[in-house]
XYZ file of C-alpha atoms in Angstrom:
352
model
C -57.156 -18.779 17.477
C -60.797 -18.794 19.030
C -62.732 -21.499 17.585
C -65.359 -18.879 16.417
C -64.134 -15.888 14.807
C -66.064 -12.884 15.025
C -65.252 -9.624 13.605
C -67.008 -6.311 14.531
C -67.565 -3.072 12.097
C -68.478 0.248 13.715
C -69.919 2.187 11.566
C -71.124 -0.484 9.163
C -73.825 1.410 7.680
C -71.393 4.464 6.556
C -69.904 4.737 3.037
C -66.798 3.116 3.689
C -68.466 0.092 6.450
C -71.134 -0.866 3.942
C -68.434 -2.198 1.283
C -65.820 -3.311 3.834
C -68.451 -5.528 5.427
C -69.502 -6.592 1.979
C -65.582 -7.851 1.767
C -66.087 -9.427 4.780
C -68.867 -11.384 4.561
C -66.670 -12.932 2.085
C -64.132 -14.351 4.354
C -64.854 -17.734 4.997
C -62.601 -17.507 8.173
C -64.807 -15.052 9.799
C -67.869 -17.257 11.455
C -69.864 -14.156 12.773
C -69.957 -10.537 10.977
C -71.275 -8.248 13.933
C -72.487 -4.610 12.204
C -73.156 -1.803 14.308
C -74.242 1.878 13.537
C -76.220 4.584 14.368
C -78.872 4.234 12.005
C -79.523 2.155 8.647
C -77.706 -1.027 9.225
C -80.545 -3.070 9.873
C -80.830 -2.709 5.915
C -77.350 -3.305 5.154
C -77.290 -6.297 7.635
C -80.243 -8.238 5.290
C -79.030 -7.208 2.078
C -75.379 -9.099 3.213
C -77.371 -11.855 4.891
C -78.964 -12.830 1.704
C -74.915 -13.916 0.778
C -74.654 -17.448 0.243
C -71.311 -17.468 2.313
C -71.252 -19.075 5.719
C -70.542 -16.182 7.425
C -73.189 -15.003 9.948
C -74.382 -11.511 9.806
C -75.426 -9.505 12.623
C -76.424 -6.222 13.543
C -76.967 -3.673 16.353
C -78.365 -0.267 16.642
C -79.516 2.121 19.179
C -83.662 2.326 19.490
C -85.220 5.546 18.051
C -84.058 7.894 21.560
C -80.749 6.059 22.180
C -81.733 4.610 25.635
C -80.035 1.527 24.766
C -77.165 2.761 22.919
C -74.109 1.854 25.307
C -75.977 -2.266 25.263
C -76.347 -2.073 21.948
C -72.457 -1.482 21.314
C -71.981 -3.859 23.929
C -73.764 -6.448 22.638
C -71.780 -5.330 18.735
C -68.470 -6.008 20.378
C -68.639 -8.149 23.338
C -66.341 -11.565 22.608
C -64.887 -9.774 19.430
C -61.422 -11.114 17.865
C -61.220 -7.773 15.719
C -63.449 -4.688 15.922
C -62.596 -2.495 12.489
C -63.245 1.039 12.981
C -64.821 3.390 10.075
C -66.968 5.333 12.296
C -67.385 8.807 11.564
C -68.047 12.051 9.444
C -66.694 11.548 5.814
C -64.355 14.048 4.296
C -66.165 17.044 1.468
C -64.353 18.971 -1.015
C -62.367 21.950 1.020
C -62.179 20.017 4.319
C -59.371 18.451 5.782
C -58.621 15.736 7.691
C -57.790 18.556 10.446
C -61.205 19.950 10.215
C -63.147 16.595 11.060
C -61.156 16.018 14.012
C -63.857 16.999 16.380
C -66.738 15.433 15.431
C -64.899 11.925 14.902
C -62.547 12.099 17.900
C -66.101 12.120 20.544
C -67.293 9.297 18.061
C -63.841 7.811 18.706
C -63.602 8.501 22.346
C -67.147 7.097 22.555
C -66.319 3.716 20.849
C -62.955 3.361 22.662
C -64.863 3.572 26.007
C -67.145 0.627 25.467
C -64.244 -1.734 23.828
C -62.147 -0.982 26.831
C -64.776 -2.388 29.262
C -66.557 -4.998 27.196
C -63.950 -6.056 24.468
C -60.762 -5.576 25.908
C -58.169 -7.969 24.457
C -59.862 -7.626 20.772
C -58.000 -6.327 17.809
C -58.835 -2.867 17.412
C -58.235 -1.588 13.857
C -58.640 2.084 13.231
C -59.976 3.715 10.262
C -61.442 6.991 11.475
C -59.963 10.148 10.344
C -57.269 11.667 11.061
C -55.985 8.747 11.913
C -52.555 10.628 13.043
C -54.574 12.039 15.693
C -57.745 9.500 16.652
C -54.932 6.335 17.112
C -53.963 8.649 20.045
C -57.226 9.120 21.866
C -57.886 4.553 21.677
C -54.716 4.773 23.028
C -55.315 7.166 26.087
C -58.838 5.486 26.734
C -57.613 2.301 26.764
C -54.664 2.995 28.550
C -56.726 4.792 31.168
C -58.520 1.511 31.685
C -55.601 -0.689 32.374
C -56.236 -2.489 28.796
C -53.950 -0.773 26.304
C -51.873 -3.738 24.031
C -49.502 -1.867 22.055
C -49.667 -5.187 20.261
C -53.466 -4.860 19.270
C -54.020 -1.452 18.428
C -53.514 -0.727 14.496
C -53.664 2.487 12.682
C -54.977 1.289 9.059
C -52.743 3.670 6.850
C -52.664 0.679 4.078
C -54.886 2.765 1.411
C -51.451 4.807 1.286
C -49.740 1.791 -0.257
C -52.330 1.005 -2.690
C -52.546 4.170 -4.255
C -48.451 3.928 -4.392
C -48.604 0.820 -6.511
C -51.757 1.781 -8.103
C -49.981 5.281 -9.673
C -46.320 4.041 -10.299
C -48.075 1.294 -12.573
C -49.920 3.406 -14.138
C -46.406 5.582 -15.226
C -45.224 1.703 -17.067
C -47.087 0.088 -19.756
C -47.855 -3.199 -19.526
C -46.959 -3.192 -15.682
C -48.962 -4.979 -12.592
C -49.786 -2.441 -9.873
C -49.621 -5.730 -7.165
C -46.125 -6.419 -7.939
C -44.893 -3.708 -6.967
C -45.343 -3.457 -3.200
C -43.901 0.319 -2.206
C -43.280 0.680 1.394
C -45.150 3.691 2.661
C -44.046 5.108 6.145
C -44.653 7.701 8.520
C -48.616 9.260 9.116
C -51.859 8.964 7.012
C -52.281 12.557 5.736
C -51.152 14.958 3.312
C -47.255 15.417 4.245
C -47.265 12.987 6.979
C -47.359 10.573 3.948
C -43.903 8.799 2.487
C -43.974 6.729 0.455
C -40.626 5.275 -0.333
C -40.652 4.676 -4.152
C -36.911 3.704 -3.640
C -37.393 0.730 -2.277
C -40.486 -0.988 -4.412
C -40.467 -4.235 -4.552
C -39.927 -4.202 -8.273
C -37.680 -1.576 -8.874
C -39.079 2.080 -10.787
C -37.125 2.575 -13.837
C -34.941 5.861 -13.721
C -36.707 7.894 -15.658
C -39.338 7.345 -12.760
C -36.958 7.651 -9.665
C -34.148 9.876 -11.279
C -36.748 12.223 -12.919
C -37.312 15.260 -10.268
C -40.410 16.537 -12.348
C -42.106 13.151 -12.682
C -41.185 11.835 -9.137
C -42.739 14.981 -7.295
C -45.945 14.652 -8.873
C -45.670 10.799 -8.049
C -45.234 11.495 -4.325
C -47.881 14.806 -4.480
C -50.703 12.170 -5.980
C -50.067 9.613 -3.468
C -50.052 12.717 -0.677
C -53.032 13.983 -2.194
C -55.108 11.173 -3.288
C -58.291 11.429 -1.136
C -58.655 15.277 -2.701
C -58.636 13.473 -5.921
C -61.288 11.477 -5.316
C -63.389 14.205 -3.356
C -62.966 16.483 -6.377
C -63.807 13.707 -8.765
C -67.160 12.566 -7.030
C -67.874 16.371 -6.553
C -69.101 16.304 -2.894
C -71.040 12.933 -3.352
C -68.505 11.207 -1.279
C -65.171 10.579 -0.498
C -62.505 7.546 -0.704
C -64.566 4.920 0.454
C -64.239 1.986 -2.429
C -60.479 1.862 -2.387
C -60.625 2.582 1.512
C -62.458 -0.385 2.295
C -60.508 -2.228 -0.340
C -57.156 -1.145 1.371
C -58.562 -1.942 5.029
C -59.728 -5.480 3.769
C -56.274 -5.895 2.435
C -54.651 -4.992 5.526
C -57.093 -6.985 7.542
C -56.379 -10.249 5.729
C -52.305 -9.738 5.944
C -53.082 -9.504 9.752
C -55.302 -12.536 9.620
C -52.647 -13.848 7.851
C -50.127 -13.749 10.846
C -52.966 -14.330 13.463
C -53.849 -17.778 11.553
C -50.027 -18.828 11.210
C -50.656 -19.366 7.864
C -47.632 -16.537 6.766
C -45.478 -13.840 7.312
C -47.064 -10.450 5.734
C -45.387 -7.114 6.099
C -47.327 -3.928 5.812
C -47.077 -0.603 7.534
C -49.447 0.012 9.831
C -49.727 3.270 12.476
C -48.846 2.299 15.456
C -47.708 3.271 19.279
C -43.850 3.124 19.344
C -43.943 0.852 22.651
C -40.539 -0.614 23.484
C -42.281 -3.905 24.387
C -42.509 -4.406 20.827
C -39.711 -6.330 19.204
C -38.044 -4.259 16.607
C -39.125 -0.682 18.339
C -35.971 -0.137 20.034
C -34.000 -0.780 17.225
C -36.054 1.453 14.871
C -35.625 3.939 17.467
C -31.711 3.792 17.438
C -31.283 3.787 13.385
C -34.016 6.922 13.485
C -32.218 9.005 15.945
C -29.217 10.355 14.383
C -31.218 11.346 11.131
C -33.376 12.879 13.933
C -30.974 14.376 15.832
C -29.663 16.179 13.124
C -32.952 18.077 12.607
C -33.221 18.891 16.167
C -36.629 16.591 15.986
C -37.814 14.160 19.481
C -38.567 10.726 18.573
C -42.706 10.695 17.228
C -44.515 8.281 19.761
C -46.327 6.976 17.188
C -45.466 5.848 13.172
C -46.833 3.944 10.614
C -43.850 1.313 9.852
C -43.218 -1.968 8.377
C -44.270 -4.386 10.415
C -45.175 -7.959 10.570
C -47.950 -10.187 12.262
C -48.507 -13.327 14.669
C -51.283 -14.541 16.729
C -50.450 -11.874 19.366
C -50.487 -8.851 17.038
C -47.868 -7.052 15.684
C -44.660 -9.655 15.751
C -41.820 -7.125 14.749
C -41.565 -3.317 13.892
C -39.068 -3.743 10.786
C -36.107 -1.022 10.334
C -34.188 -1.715 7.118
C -36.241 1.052 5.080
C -34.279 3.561 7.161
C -31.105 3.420 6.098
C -32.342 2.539 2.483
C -33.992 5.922 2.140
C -32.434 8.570 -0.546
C -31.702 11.681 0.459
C -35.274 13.184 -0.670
C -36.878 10.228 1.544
C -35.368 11.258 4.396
C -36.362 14.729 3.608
C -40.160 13.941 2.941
C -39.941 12.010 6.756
C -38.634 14.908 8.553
C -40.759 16.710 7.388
C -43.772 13.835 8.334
C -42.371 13.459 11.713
C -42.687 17.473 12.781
C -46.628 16.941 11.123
C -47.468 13.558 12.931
C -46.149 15.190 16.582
C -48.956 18.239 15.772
C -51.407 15.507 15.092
C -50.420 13.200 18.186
C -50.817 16.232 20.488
C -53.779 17.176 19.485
C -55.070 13.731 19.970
C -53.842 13.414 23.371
C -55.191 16.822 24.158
C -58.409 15.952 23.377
C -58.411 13.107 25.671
C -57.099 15.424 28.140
C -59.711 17.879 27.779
C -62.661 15.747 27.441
């Protein structure tokens, strides 16, 4: 570990960076906070640095013509250990993760640019939407660049989990929504979403997992759970509490492994590289439940995995054989959506 931690948010001033940086000002193992976005963080920056944590805030943001907008991301990421990504357009009622793709993938393409010349072996977490389909462009750009760590660059899907603990809890009285710990694998949207109830850490009672009626609208919720909030805020806003929440979550399980201090498993969506231990064996358990629906292997997933000072240590495998007949259903049926969303991802890059 670097002696000084610093941690970079792009997009620190939007609805989801201004309470994700509030989480992280928090963190007494993060020595510099680094904020950067397009307007309004100077704000945000001086309301956090009023904190009394020792964590040092600061910001960066283009002038009023954006001469000096490429040094002022620079300057935001240069020397990072982890640059956290919720740059972007948020979601409003009747739009889809599929409809913001173009406005967020330039932002995306934009932001992967600089980090691949001026922060190229930081952590880059990625919270952009659709994440099924922005993962892909870092990927290209950085790969383009001669930089790209399989190892380093993290899909944050973790807000899927939450909600799966959060709603099975909610279906047993008297229950804790932390024990449960429900794996959730494949994208992070709509039907690319599986969360594998089967296999919670604390077991579902039957009338959860054995009742079709109750089970479905389990699974649909957790699917479904950013319309929820849309609908409920009524075009205020979108999932940006519980989103930061769940990326702060994730981040710490990573910071977890990165410190040494233990082994955390949590699915994250990342690029199937074969340099990564576990990824060839996932591969081999996935391909005759593949093969059987005529479906190629998805370059990318969002798997169990866990975390070491490097990044991700090992891409973890047991869930597959675990999953019930409707799992395995539900991740066909993810797998055909998350190779849409990769492609157009990579055709962006290619078009750009």
């Amino acid at each position: 570990m670097s002696e000084h931690l610093k941690v970079s948010v792009l997009g620190a001033a939007g609805g989801i960076g201004q309470p994700l940086s509030l989480l992280l000002k928090l963190n007494h193992h993060i020595q510099t906070l680094s904020l950067y976005d397009m307007v309004n963080i100077e704000g945000v920056a001086a309301d956090l640095a009023h904190i009394d944590t020792d964590t040092k805030v600061v910001f960066h943001m283009p002038n009023a013509d954006k001469t000096d907008k490429a040094q002022q991301l620079k300057e935001a990421i240069v020397d990072s250990d982890f640059i956290i990504i919720p740059a972007g357009v948020p979601r409003k009622p009747g739009m889809t993760r599929g409809d913001l793709f173009n406005i967020n993938a330039s932002i995306c393409a934009e932001l992967a640019e600089s980090i691949a010349v001026n922060a190229p072996k930081a952590f880059v977490l990625v919270i952009s939407n659709p994440v099924n389909s922005t993962v892909p462009i870092f990927k290209e750009i950085l790969q383009k660049h001669g930089v790209f760590n399989p190892h380093r660059l993290l899909g944050i899907t973790a807000l899927d989990q939450v909600r799966a603990n959060t709603f099975a809890s909610q279906l047993i009285p008297g229950s804790h929504s932390t024990k449960f710990f429900i794996p959730v694998v494949g994208g992070h949207s709509g039907h690319s979403i599986v969360p594998l109830f089967s296999q919670s850490l604390v077991p579902l009672p039957s009338n959860i997992l054995h009742n079709e009626e109750v089970l479905d609208a389990l699974i649909h919720r957790v699917q479904n759970g950013g319309d929820e909030v849309l609908e409920a805020k009524r075009g205020t806003g979108s999932a940006t509490l519980s989103m930061a929440y769940a990326a702060n979550k994730f981040f710490n399980y990573l910071l977890n492994g990165y410190l040494g201090k233990e082994e955390s498993k949590i699915s994250s969506y990342i690029y199937l590289d074969d340099s990564i231990d576990g990824v060839t064996e996932l591969k081999k358990v996935l391909k005759p439940l593949l093969d059987e629906a005529n479906l190629e292997m998805p370059a990318y997933l969002s798997v169990p995995q866990t975390y070491n000072k490097e990044g991700i240590e090992k891409v973890h495998s047991a869930w597959v054989d675990k999953m019930t007949p409707k799992e395995r259903e539900m991740f066909l049926i993810a797998v055909n959506y998350i190779d849409q969303n990769i492609e157009k991802g990579v055709n962006y890059f290619k078009s750009a």
